[in-house]
Amino acid sequence: MSTEATRTPPRAASARPSRLLDWRLRFGALALIWGFSFLLIKVGTEGFAPFQVTFGRLLFGTAVLAVALVVKRDRLPRGARVWGHLTVAAFLLNALPFSLFAYAELTIPSTLAGICNATTPLWGMALSLVALSEDRPTRVRAAGLGIGFVGVLTVLGAWQGFSGLDVTGTALALLASFSYAVGWIYVRRTLSGTGASHLSLAGSQVGIATLQLALVTPLFTSVPESVEIVPLLAVIALGALGTGYAMLLQYGVVAEVGPTTAAMVTYFIPVIATAAGVALLDERLSWNTPVGAIVVLAGAALTQTRPSRRTPATTPAAGAADPPGGRDAHGERPHTSRVITK
């Protein structure tokens, strides 16, 4: 065996840890960015109306994604039908939930908003039982839905009659999470197999949402008499990082480790949002909030489990019969619904 051949394995072995480290760093950055988004929304609403915060967020997010499209020389989606579906998706996944969270944080802490966001998998589970025939309930997933519901009641302090809780703001935050779930199911049913790249679809979707807010914002708000620098920087960061750059990070992580692993970022967001709100905004935290959040996350994790598929010993390896592109390198079908939206 030659000297060159004996040196090849060590180099290959050293390449893999660096790749995993790179994935973990990007995963951590994504969790931090989305976790801090609720703090940035809170700070932004101190200087701007909720619709203005959402419009600025979408505008700066669109700018980042547009630059990425130009750099990668990617094409926009084609076909009136695709653009029609993107218009609905932009409303359900961007314009509506972003606005609802901004209005909610006028009256509720950013920590509570971040925890409400964690209920999205629970809403998705409940809706998929009706809307998606391939997502049939299992005992584990049904138990997860029930556990998650108990967690929500714990966060809200149901045994106290919701005393001290702003019901309207909390309802808006939960409605925003519900909108995410509806949007994911809609995208899965209408935009799978379009032939357009994830970046192209994401950039177009956020761009349409920006236009939607550009039409709505002047009808319900007026131009601020003065602009404070801190809320402005918060809105810029919320859009450029929390909407634009985070989506680029997300698609990179999905491509490298698969959508199932990438979806785990959902469970870190409320933890970071809570820590940021308490440490930087001096938001008070009663015992039931973190306890309930843990229960919600446990239930949400159970709803995302999939029944194991047993492959007979006489058949080829799993996925061998799938057509090219039918599964990614991690055995996942590339459903658009598995892409996380924050």
Coordinates of C-alpha atoms in Angstrom, one line a residue:
M1 CA 0.0 0.0 0.0
S2 CA 1.4 3.4 -1.0
T3 CA 2.2 6.2 1.5
E4 CA -0.4 8.4 -0.2
A5 CA -3.1 5.8 0.3
T6 CA -2.4 5.5 4.0
R7 CA -2.8 9.3 4.4
T8 CA -6.2 9.4 2.8
P9 CA -8.4 8.1 5.7
P10 CA -7.1 10.5 8.3
R11 CA -8.0 13.5 6.0
A12 CA -11.4 12.1 5.4
A13 CA -12.0 11.5 9.1
S14 CA -10.9 15.0 9.9
A15 CA -13.2 16.5 7.3
R16 CA -16.4 15.1 8.9
P17 CA -16.0 16.7 12.3
S18 CA -15.5 20.1 10.8
R19 CA -18.6 19.7 8.7
L20 CA -20.6 18.7 11.8
L21 CA -19.2 21.6 13.7
D22 CA -20.3 23.9 10.9
W23 CA -23.8 22.5 11.0
R24 CA -24.0 22.9 14.8
L25 CA -22.8 26.5 14.7
R26 CA -25.4 27.4 12.0
F27 CA -28.1 25.5 13.9
G28 CA -27.2 27.4 17.1
A29 CA -27.2 30.7 15.2
L30 CA -30.6 30.0 13.8
A31 CA -32.0 29.2 17.3
L32 CA -30.5 32.4 18.7
I33 CA -31.8 34.6 15.9
W34 CA -35.4 33.2 16.1
G35 CA -35.4 33.1 19.9
F36 CA -34.4 36.8 20.0
S37 CA -37.0 37.7 17.4
F38 CA -39.7 38.1 20.1
L39 CA -37.5 40.5 22.0
L40 CA -36.9 42.5 18.9
I41 CA -40.7 42.6 18.2
K42 CA -41.2 44.0 21.7
V43 CA -38.6 46.7 21.3
G44 CA -39.8 47.6 17.8
T45 CA -43.4 48.1 19.1
E46 CA -42.0 50.7 21.5
G47 CA -41.4 53.1 18.6
F48 CA -43.6 51.9 15.8
A49 CA -47.2 50.6 15.3
P50 CA -47.5 46.8 15.0
F51 CA -48.2 46.9 11.2
Q52 CA -45.2 49.2 10.7
V53 CA -43.0 46.7 12.6
T54 CA -44.3 43.9 10.4
F55 CA -43.8 45.9 7.2
G56 CA -40.3 46.8 8.1
R57 CA -39.5 43.2 9.1
L58 CA -40.7 41.9 5.7
L59 CA -39.1 44.7 3.7
F60 CA -35.6 44.1 5.1
G61 CA -36.1 40.4 4.9
T62 CA -37.1 40.6 1.3
A63 CA -33.9 42.7 0.6
V64 CA -31.7 40.0 2.0
L65 CA -33.4 37.2 0.1
A66 CA -33.4 39.3 -3.1
V67 CA -29.6 39.7 -2.8
A68 CA -29.2 35.9 -2.3
L69 CA -31.3 35.2 -5.4
V70 CA -29.1 37.5 -7.5
V71 CA -25.9 36.1 -6.1
K72 CA -27.1 32.5 -6.7
R73 CA -28.6 33.5 -10.1
D74 CA -31.8 31.7 -9.1
R75 CA -35.0 32.2 -11.1
L76 CA -38.3 33.2 -9.7
P77 CA -41.2 30.7 -9.9
R78 CA -43.2 30.5 -13.1
G79 CA -46.9 30.2 -13.6
A80 CA -50.0 32.2 -12.4
R81 CA -51.2 29.2 -10.4
V82 CA -47.9 29.0 -8.4
W83 CA -48.0 32.8 -7.7
G84 CA -51.6 32.5 -6.6
H85 CA -50.7 29.8 -4.1
L86 CA -47.7 31.9 -3.0
T87 CA -50.0 34.8 -2.3
V88 CA -52.1 32.7 0.1
A89 CA -48.9 31.3 1.7
A90 CA -47.5 34.7 2.2
F91 CA -50.6 35.8 4.0
L92 CA -50.8 32.7 6.2
L93 CA -47.1 32.3 7.0
N94 CA -45.8 35.9 7.0
A95 CA -48.2 38.8 6.8
L96 CA -50.9 37.5 9.3
P97 CA -48.8 35.8 12.0
F98 CA -46.1 38.5 12.0
S99 CA -48.8 41.1 12.5
L100 CA -50.6 39.1 15.2
F101 CA -47.4 38.6 17.2
A102 CA -46.6 42.3 16.9
Y103 CA -50.1 43.3 18.2
A104 CA -49.9 40.6 20.9
E105 CA -46.7 41.9 22.3
L106 CA -48.3 45.3 23.0
T107 CA -49.9 43.7 26.0
I108 CA -48.1 40.4 26.7
P109 CA -44.4 39.7 27.5
S110 CA -42.1 38.5 24.8
T111 CA -41.5 35.4 26.9
L112 CA -45.2 34.4 26.6
A113 CA -45.2 35.1 22.9
G114 CA -42.2 32.8 22.4
I115 CA -43.9 30.0 24.3
C116 CA -47.2 30.5 22.3
N117 CA -45.1 30.1 19.2
A118 CA -44.1 26.6 20.4
T119 CA -47.7 25.5 20.1
T120 CA -47.5 25.5 16.3
P121 CA -46.7 21.7 16.1
L122 CA -49.8 21.0 18.3
W123 CA -52.0 23.0 16.0
G124 CA -50.4 21.3 13.0
M125 CA -51.1 17.9 14.5
A126 CA -54.7 18.6 15.2
L127 CA -55.3 20.1 11.7
S128 CA -53.4 17.3 9.9
L129 CA -55.8 14.7 11.2
V130 CA -58.5 16.4 9.1
A131 CA -56.5 17.9 6.2
L132 CA -53.8 15.3 5.4
S133 CA -55.0 11.8 4.8
E134 CA -51.4 10.4 5.1
D135 CA -51.0 11.8 8.7
R136 CA -53.1 9.4 10.7
P137 CA -53.0 9.6 14.4
T138 CA -51.0 7.1 16.5
R139 CA -51.4 6.7 20.2
V140 CA -48.1 8.5 20.9
R141 CA -49.0 11.5 18.7
A142 CA -52.5 11.7 20.2
A143 CA -51.0 11.6 23.7
G144 CA -48.6 14.3 22.6
L145 CA -51.5 16.5 21.6
G146 CA -53.2 16.0 25.0
I147 CA -50.0 16.7 26.9
G148 CA -49.4 19.8 24.9
F149 CA -52.9 21.1 25.6
V150 CA -52.3 20.5 29.4
G151 CA -49.0 22.5 29.0
V152 CA -50.9 25.4 27.4
L153 CA -53.3 25.5 30.2
T154 CA -50.4 25.4 32.7
V155 CA -48.7 28.4 31.0
L156 CA -52.0 30.3 31.0
G157 CA -52.6 29.5 34.7
A158 CA -56.1 28.1 34.0
W159 CA -56.6 27.0 37.7
Q160 CA -56.4 30.7 38.6
G161 CA -59.1 31.7 36.1
F162 CA -56.4 33.3 33.9
S163 CA -56.0 36.2 36.4
G164 CA -53.3 38.7 35.6
L165 CA -53.2 37.4 32.0
D166 CA -54.1 39.6 29.0
V167 CA -56.5 37.3 27.3
T168 CA -56.6 39.3 24.0
G169 CA -52.9 39.4 23.6
T170 CA -52.4 35.8 24.4
A171 CA -55.2 34.8 22.0
L172 CA -53.5 36.8 19.2
A173 CA -50.3 35.0 19.8
L174 CA -52.0 31.6 19.8
L175 CA -53.8 32.6 16.6
A176 CA -50.5 33.5 15.0
S177 CA -49.2 30.0 15.8
F178 CA -52.4 28.5 14.4
S179 CA -51.9 30.5 11.2
Y180 CA -48.4 29.0 10.8
A181 CA -49.9 25.5 11.1
V182 CA -52.6 26.3 8.5
G183 CA -50.0 27.8 6.2
W184 CA -47.7 24.8 6.4
I185 CA -50.5 22.4 5.5
Y186 CA -51.6 24.7 2.6
V187 CA -48.0 24.9 1.2
R188 CA -47.7 21.1 1.5
R189 CA -50.8 20.6 -0.5
T190 CA -50.3 23.2 -3.2
L191 CA -46.6 24.0 -3.7
S192 CA -44.9 20.6 -3.5
G193 CA -43.3 19.6 -6.8
T194 CA -43.3 23.1 -8.5
G195 CA -39.8 22.7 -9.7
A196 CA -38.7 26.0 -8.1
S197 CA -36.0 26.1 -5.5
H198 CA -36.6 26.7 -1.8
L199 CA -34.8 30.0 -2.0
S200 CA -36.9 31.1 -5.0
L201 CA -40.2 30.2 -3.3
A202 CA -39.1 31.8 0.0
G203 CA -38.0 35.0 -1.6
S204 CA -41.1 35.3 -3.7
Q205 CA -43.4 34.5 -0.7
V206 CA -41.7 37.1 1.6
G207 CA -41.8 39.6 -1.3
I208 CA -45.5 39.1 -1.7
A209 CA -46.1 39.5 2.0
T210 CA -44.2 42.8 1.9
L211 CA -46.6 44.0 -0.8
Q212 CA -49.6 42.9 1.2
L213 CA -48.4 44.9 4.2
A214 CA -47.5 47.9 2.0
L215 CA -51.2 48.0 1.1
V216 CA -52.5 47.5 4.6
T217 CA -50.2 49.6 6.7
P218 CA -51.1 53.1 5.4
L219 CA -54.8 52.3 6.1
F220 CA -54.3 51.7 9.8
T221 CA -51.3 53.7 10.7
S222 CA -49.8 57.2 10.2
V223 CA -46.2 58.2 9.7
P224 CA -44.4 58.5 13.0
E225 CA -43.6 62.0 14.1
S226 CA -40.2 60.9 15.2
V227 CA -38.1 57.8 14.8
E228 CA -36.2 56.4 17.7
I229 CA -32.9 54.7 16.9
V230 CA -33.3 51.6 19.1
P231 CA -36.7 50.5 17.8
L232 CA -35.5 51.2 14.3
L233 CA -32.4 49.0 14.7
A234 CA -34.7 46.3 16.3
V235 CA -36.9 46.3 13.2
I236 CA -33.9 46.2 10.8
A237 CA -32.4 43.3 12.7
L238 CA -35.8 41.5 12.9
G239 CA -36.1 41.7 9.1
A240 CA -32.5 41.2 7.9
L241 CA -31.6 38.6 10.5
G242 CA -34.9 37.0 11.8
T243 CA -36.6 36.8 8.4
G244 CA -34.0 37.0 5.7
Y245 CA -30.7 35.6 6.9
A246 CA -32.4 33.0 9.1
M247 CA -34.3 31.5 6.2
L248 CA -31.0 31.1 4.3
L249 CA -29.5 29.4 7.4
Q250 CA -32.5 27.2 7.7
Y251 CA -32.4 25.9 4.1
G252 CA -28.7 25.2 4.5
V253 CA -29.3 23.2 7.6
V254 CA -32.2 21.3 6.0
A255 CA -30.0 20.5 3.0
E256 CA -27.1 19.2 5.1
V257 CA -28.8 17.2 7.9
G258 CA -32.4 16.8 6.7
P259 CA -35.7 18.4 7.7
T260 CA -36.3 16.2 10.8
T261 CA -33.1 17.3 12.5
A262 CA -33.5 20.9 11.4
A263 CA -37.0 21.0 12.9
M264 CA -35.5 20.5 16.3
V265 CA -34.7 24.2 16.4
T266 CA -38.4 24.7 17.2
Y267 CA -37.8 23.4 20.7
F268 CA -34.9 25.9 21.4
I269 CA -36.8 29.0 20.4
P270 CA -39.0 29.4 23.5
V271 CA -36.1 28.7 25.8
I272 CA -34.0 31.5 24.2
A273 CA -37.0 33.8 24.0
T274 CA -37.7 33.4 27.7
A275 CA -34.1 33.9 28.7
A276 CA -33.8 37.0 26.5
G277 CA -37.0 38.5 27.9
V278 CA -36.1 37.9 31.5
A279 CA -32.4 39.0 31.2
L280 CA -32.8 42.0 28.9
L281 CA -36.3 43.3 29.3
D282 CA -36.7 42.4 33.0
E283 CA -39.9 40.5 32.3
R284 CA -41.3 38.7 35.3
L285 CA -41.6 34.9 35.2
S286 CA -44.0 32.9 37.4
W287 CA -43.3 29.2 38.0
N288 CA -46.1 28.0 35.8
T289 CA -44.7 29.6 32.7
P290 CA -41.4 27.6 32.4
V291 CA -43.1 24.5 33.7
G292 CA -45.9 24.8 31.2
A293 CA -43.4 25.5 28.5
I294 CA -41.6 22.3 29.2
V295 CA -44.9 20.3 29.0
V296 CA -45.8 22.1 25.7
L297 CA -42.5 21.2 24.2
A298 CA -42.7 17.6 25.3
G299 CA -46.2 17.3 23.8
A300 CA -45.0 19.0 20.6
A301 CA -42.1 16.6 20.3
L302 CA -44.4 13.6 20.7
T303 CA -46.7 14.9 17.9
Q304 CA -43.7 14.9 15.5
T305 CA -42.9 11.2 15.9
R306 CA -43.5 9.0 13.0
P307 CA -44.3 5.3 13.1
S308 CA -41.3 3.1 12.3
R309 CA -41.4 1.3 8.9
R310 CA -40.2 -2.2 8.9
T311 CA -38.5 -3.4 5.7
P312 CA -38.7 -7.2 4.9
A313 CA -35.3 -8.8 4.8
T314 CA -35.8 -10.0 1.3
T315 CA -36.5 -6.5 -0.1
P316 CA -33.9 -4.0 -1.2
A317 CA -32.7 -1.3 1.2
A318 CA -35.2 1.3 2.2
G319 CA -35.6 4.0 -0.4
A320 CA -34.0 2.0 -3.2
A321 CA -37.3 1.8 -5.1
D322 CA -37.9 5.6 -4.8
P323 CA -37.5 7.6 -8.0
P324 CA -34.6 10.0 -8.2
G325 CA -35.3 13.0 -6.0
G326 CA -38.0 11.0 -4.1
R327 CA -35.9 11.1 -0.9
D328 CA -33.0 13.1 0.3
A329 CA -29.8 11.7 1.7
H330 CA -31.4 11.2 5.1
G331 CA -34.4 9.2 3.9
E332 CA -36.8 12.1 4.1
R333 CA -39.3 13.0 1.4
P334 CA -38.8 16.7 0.6
H335 CA -42.2 17.9 1.8
T336 CA -42.3 21.7 1.9
S337 CA -44.3 21.5 5.1
R338 CA -41.3 20.2 7.0
V339 CA -39.6 23.6 6.5
I340 CA -39.8 25.7 9.6
T341 CA -41.2 29.2 9.5
K342 CA -40.7 31.7 12.2

